[in-house]
PDB file of C-alpha atoms in Angstrom:
ATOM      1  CA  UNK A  83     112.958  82.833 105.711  1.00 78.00           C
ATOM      2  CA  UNK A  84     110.763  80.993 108.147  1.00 84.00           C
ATOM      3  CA  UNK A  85     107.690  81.325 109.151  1.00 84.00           C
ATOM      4  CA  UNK A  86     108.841  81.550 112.908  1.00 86.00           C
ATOM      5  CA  UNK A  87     111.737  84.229 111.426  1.00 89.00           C
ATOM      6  CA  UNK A  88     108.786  86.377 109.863  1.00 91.00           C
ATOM      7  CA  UNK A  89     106.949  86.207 113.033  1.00 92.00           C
ATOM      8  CA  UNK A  90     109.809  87.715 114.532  1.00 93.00           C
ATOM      9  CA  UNK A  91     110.137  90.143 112.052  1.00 94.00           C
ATOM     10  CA  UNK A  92     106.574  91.656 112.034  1.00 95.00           C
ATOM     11  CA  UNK A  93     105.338  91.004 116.019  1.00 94.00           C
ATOM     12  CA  UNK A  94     102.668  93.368 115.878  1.00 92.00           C
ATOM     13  CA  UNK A  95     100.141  94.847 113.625  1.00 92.00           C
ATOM     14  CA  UNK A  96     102.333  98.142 113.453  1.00 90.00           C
ATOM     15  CA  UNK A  97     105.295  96.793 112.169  1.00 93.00           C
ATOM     16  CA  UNK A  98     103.098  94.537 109.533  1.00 94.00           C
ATOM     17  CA  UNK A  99     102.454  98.342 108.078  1.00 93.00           C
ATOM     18  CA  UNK A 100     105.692  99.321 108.338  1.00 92.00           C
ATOM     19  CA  UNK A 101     106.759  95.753 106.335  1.00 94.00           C
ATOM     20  CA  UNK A 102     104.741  96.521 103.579  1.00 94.00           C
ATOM     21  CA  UNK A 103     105.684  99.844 102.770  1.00 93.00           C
ATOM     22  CA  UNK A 104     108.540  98.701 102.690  1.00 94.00           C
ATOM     23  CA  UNK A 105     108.254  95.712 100.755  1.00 93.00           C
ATOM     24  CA  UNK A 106     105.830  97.671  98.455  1.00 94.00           C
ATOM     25  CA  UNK A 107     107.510 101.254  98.043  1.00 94.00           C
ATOM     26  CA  UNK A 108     111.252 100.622  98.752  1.00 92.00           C
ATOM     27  CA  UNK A 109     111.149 103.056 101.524  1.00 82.00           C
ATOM     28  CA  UNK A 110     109.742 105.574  99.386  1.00 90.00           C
ATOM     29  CA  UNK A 111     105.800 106.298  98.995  1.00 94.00           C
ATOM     30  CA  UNK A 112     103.953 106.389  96.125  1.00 94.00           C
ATOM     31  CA  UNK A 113     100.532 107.685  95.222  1.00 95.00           C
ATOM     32  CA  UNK A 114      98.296 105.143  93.606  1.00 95.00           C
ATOM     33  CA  UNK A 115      96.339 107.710  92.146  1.00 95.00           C
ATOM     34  CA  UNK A 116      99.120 109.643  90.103  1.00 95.00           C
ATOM     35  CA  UNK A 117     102.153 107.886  90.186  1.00 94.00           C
ATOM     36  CA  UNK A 118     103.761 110.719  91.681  1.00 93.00           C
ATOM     37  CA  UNK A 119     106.440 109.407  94.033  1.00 91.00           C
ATOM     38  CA  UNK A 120     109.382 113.061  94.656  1.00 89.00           C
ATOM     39  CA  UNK A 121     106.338 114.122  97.697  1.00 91.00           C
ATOM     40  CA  UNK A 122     104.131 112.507 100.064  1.00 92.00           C
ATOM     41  CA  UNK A 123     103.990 113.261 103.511  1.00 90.00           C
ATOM     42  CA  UNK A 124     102.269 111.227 106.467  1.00 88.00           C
ATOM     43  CA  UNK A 125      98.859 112.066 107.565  1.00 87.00           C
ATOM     44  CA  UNK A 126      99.161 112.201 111.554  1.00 84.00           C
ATOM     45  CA  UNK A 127      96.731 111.984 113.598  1.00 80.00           C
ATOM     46  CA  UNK A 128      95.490 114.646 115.534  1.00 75.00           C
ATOM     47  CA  UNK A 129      95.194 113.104 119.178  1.00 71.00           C
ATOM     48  CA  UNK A 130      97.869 110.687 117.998  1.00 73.00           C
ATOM     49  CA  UNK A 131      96.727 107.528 117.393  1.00 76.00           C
ATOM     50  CA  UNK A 132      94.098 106.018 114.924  1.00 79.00           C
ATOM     51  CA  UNK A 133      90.926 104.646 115.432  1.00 78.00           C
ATOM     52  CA  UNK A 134      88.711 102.645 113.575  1.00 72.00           C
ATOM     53  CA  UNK A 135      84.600 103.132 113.406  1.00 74.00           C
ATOM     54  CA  UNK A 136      84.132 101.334 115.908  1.00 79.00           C
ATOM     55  CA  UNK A 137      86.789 102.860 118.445  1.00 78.00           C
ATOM     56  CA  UNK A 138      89.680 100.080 118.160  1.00 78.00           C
ATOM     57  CA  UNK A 139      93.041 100.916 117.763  1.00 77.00           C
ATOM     58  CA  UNK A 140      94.194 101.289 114.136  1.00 77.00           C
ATOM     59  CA  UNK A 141      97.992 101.117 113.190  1.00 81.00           C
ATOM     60  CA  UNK A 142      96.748 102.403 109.559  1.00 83.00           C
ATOM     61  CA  UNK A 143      99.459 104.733 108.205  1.00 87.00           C
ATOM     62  CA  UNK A 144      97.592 106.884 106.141  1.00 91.00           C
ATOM     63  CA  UNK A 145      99.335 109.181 103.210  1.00 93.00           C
ATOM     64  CA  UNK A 146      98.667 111.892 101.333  1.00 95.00           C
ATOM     65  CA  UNK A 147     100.367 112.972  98.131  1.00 96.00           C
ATOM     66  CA  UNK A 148     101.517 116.185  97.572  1.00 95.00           C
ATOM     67  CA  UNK A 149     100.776 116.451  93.846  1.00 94.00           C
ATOM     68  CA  UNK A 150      96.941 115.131  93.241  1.00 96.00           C
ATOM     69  CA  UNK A 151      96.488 116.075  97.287  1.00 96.00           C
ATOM     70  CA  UNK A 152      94.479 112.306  97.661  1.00 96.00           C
ATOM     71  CA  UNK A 153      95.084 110.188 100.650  1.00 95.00           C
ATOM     72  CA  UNK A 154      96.654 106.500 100.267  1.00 96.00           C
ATOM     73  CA  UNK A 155      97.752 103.629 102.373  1.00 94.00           C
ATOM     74  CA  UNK A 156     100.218 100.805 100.883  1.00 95.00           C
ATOM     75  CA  UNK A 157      96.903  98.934 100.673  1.00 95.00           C
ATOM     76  CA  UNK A 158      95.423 100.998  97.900  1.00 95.00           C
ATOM     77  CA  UNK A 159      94.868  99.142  94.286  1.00 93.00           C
ATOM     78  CA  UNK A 160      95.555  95.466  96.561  1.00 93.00           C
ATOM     79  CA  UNK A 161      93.060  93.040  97.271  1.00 92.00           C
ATOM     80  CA  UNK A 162      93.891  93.452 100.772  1.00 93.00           C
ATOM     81  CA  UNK A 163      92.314  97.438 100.369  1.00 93.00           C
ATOM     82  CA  UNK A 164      89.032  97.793 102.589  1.00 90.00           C
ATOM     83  CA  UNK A 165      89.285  94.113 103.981  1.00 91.00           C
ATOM     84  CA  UNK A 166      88.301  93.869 108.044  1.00 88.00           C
ATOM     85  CA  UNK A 167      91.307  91.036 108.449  1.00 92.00           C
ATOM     86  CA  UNK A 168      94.359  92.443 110.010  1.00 93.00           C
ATOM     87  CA  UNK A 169      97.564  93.056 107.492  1.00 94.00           C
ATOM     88  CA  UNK A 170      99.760  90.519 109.760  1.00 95.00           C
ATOM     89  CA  UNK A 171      97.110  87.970 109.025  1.00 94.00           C
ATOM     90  CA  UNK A 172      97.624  88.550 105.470  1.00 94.00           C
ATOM     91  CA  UNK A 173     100.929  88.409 105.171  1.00 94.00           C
ATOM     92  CA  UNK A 174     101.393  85.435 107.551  1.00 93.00           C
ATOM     93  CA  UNK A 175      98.871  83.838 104.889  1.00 90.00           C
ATOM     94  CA  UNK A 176     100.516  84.483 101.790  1.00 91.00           C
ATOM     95  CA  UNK A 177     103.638  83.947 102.769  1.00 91.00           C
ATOM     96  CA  UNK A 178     102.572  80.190 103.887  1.00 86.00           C
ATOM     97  CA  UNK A 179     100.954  79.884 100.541  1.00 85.00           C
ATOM     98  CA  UNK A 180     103.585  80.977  98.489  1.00 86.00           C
ATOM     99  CA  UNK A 181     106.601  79.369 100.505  1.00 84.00           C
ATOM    100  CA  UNK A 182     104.229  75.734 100.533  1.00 77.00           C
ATOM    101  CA  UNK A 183     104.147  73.618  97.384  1.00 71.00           C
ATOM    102  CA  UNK A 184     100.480  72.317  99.103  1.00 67.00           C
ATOM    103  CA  UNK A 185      99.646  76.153 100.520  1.00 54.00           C
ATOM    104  CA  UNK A 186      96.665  76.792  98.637  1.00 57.00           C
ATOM    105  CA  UNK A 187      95.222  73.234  99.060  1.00 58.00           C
ATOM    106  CA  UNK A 188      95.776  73.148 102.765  1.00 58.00           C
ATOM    107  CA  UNK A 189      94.325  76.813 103.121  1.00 58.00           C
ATOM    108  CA  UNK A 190      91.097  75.447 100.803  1.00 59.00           C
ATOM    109  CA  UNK A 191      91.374  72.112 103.554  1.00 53.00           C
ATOM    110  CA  UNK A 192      91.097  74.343 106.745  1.00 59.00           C
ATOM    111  CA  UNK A 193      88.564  76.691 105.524  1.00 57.00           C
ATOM    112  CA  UNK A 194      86.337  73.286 104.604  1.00 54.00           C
ATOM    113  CA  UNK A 195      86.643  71.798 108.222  1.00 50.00           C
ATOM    114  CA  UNK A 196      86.788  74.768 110.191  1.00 51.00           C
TER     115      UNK A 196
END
């Protein structure tokens, strides 16, 4: 895959949630807490749509197991959990560091110059 193709694949910050649930749980949550992974269900939100603390738009999907009752995002026990940078970002990121021999280098090289 390139990075144009995963571009395509994930467009928005939605689908970059949707990706890594995917990529992380096979389709099929499971709580970080317990390890339970027969019943989760989606947390929706009540006026439909998420917001952050400061008002924005959040495309969080946010789950809650049925077994310890704790909420959990695909994020949980990742060292993207709590960060303020977009999950699209991330992947876009990682995937150009681990697809690039030089990744890491030229990542350390643009965060040096700006």
């Amino acid at each position: 895959m390139t990075t144009l193709g995963l571009m395509e694949r994930i467009p928005d910050e939605a689908a970059a949630w949707e990706f890594m649930e995917q990529l992380r749980w096979s389709g099929r949550p499971v709580c970080p807490h317990c390890g339970n992974d027969a019943r989760s269900y989606y947390l929706t939100p009540k006026n439909g749509h998420r917001t952050t603390s400061t008002g924005k738009a959040s495309y969080r999907r946010l789950w809650k197991c049925a077994e310890c009752r704790k909420p959990f995002s695909v994020l949980n026990d990742t060292v993207m959990h709590g960060s303020k940078i977009p999950l699209r970002t991330w992947i876009m990121v990682i995937f150009e560091m681990a697809s690039n021999k030089n990744g890491s280098r030229r990542l350390r090289y643009s965060a040096a110059t700006g």
